[in-house]
């Protein structure tokens, strides 16, 4: 190296800390830059005879020995097999299996294959979602919708399915085995409609698919489902409007109204129904439809008071509210909450709250202007009830009958639900008026009998329980307590309004819990209805 080269500035590479100093010789076998994880020279590490082939996460490790393995956690007598009674309705059998872990579900029975190799999995999932959509849109509970979806999948040989139902979304996943990729599909429910005739037809289709003796191909199931969708409502529009009027008139009689009150309440309810239909035709949301429907009965009651007509205006307004109270959505929401579907229950109860607020807004606007005009609305005027029990029973049965018509029920179920509503009012009247018990307890017991009888009748006909219970709770709805609360707010009596509305909320919860409890009690006595059904463990709040 010359003197000129020594005077050149050293580069960064030349000044690296890992560069050997001048005069130190590096062997040919040792790299200049070694890693701290490299094995030192002279250390021999035993190598395996061969690399283990890459396998699945579920494959047994090569070092596993069955003789040296620790004892398994299987009980000494083995895992008890779950036997399902074939004579039980498909709702109970599917509900039982849905509440089991996938590994504990009984093996799928041999099913008939109407197509070579079985139907395509995506088409079965699509059919299942379409059936679940109709059930959920018709107001069926989330647990019953999942049971129906599971029954459809098992009828076509798909046993490892997991349906999931929320308020507006249905999804289902199918995994053939633990090592296969799952197939998932989803569907959104964007439109809801009350038609229990269509609901009964869908239940009949699921029942036929679940019957091993009935051979229904996938194309036939699609055809029947299309016919159900195209089916017209059993009652024309004028019948529905007349039914809403008769319902309001019957409800006004239950709270002490006479013939004039009956006619006035019926007229106000029919005007409200037509106004709501007009708002629906203009595309307004349901909130404004309920607000518009609540105004005519309240306006008619206020007008009679201003005109000094000797009638109970409060009974007219109370009767008009009965046709608007969302009892169906309330029962479904509480049922979903009690069965563990908390997201769907919260959404349904929020929907009930919006509907109720719409009714409150419509009635309060009319009552406020009525008070400003000098209408003498006495909160004590409708506290009395009709003292003729026979008239009350007839009115309650008429209310249930018209409610069933509004729900578009099959004509074959109208008589049964009418009798169920009459029995509910007899029990309520005997406990509250004759026995002098609290209205909340009387309502809960009467609603429990409605749920019990409705569940028994639905099991007898292998159909949904909604057509037998929803209309029968009509006479128990808290129409008078709701009106008194709104009237108190209109008269600046906030404490009285909160008290009345709290009573209305308590009565509504008593109805919903009573109906659900009656249904659960009926399953305890039905043969094989609750067998194998596991409940959630008590968490003690954590």
Short mmCIF file of C-alpha atoms in Angstrom, two decimals, residues 481 484-485 488-489 493-506:
data_model
loop_
_atom_site.label_atom_id
_atom_site.label_comp_id
_atom_site.label_asym_id
_atom_site.label_seq_id
_atom_site.Cartn_x
_atom_site.Cartn_y
_atom_site.Cartn_z
CA UNK A 481 -103.83 2.79 31.13
CA UNK A 484 -104.89 7.90 31.08
CA UNK A 485 -101.14 8.45 30.94
CA UNK A 488 -102.33 13.30 32.29
CA UNK A 489 -99.43 14.58 30.21
CA UNK A 493 -99.78 16.14 35.33
CA UNK A 494 -96.40 14.55 34.75
CA UNK A 495 -96.45 12.37 37.87
CA UNK A 496 -99.87 10.94 37.05
CA UNK A 497 -98.82 10.35 33.45
CA UNK A 498 -95.69 8.47 34.45
CA UNK A 499 -97.69 6.38 36.91
CA UNK A 500 -100.26 5.37 34.29
CA UNK A 501 -97.67 4.65 31.63
CA UNK A 502 -95.66 2.57 34.10
CA UNK A 503 -98.81 0.56 34.79
CA UNK A 504 -99.32 0.11 31.04
CA UNK A 505 -95.72 -1.10 30.67
CA UNK A 506 -96.18 -3.53 33.57
#
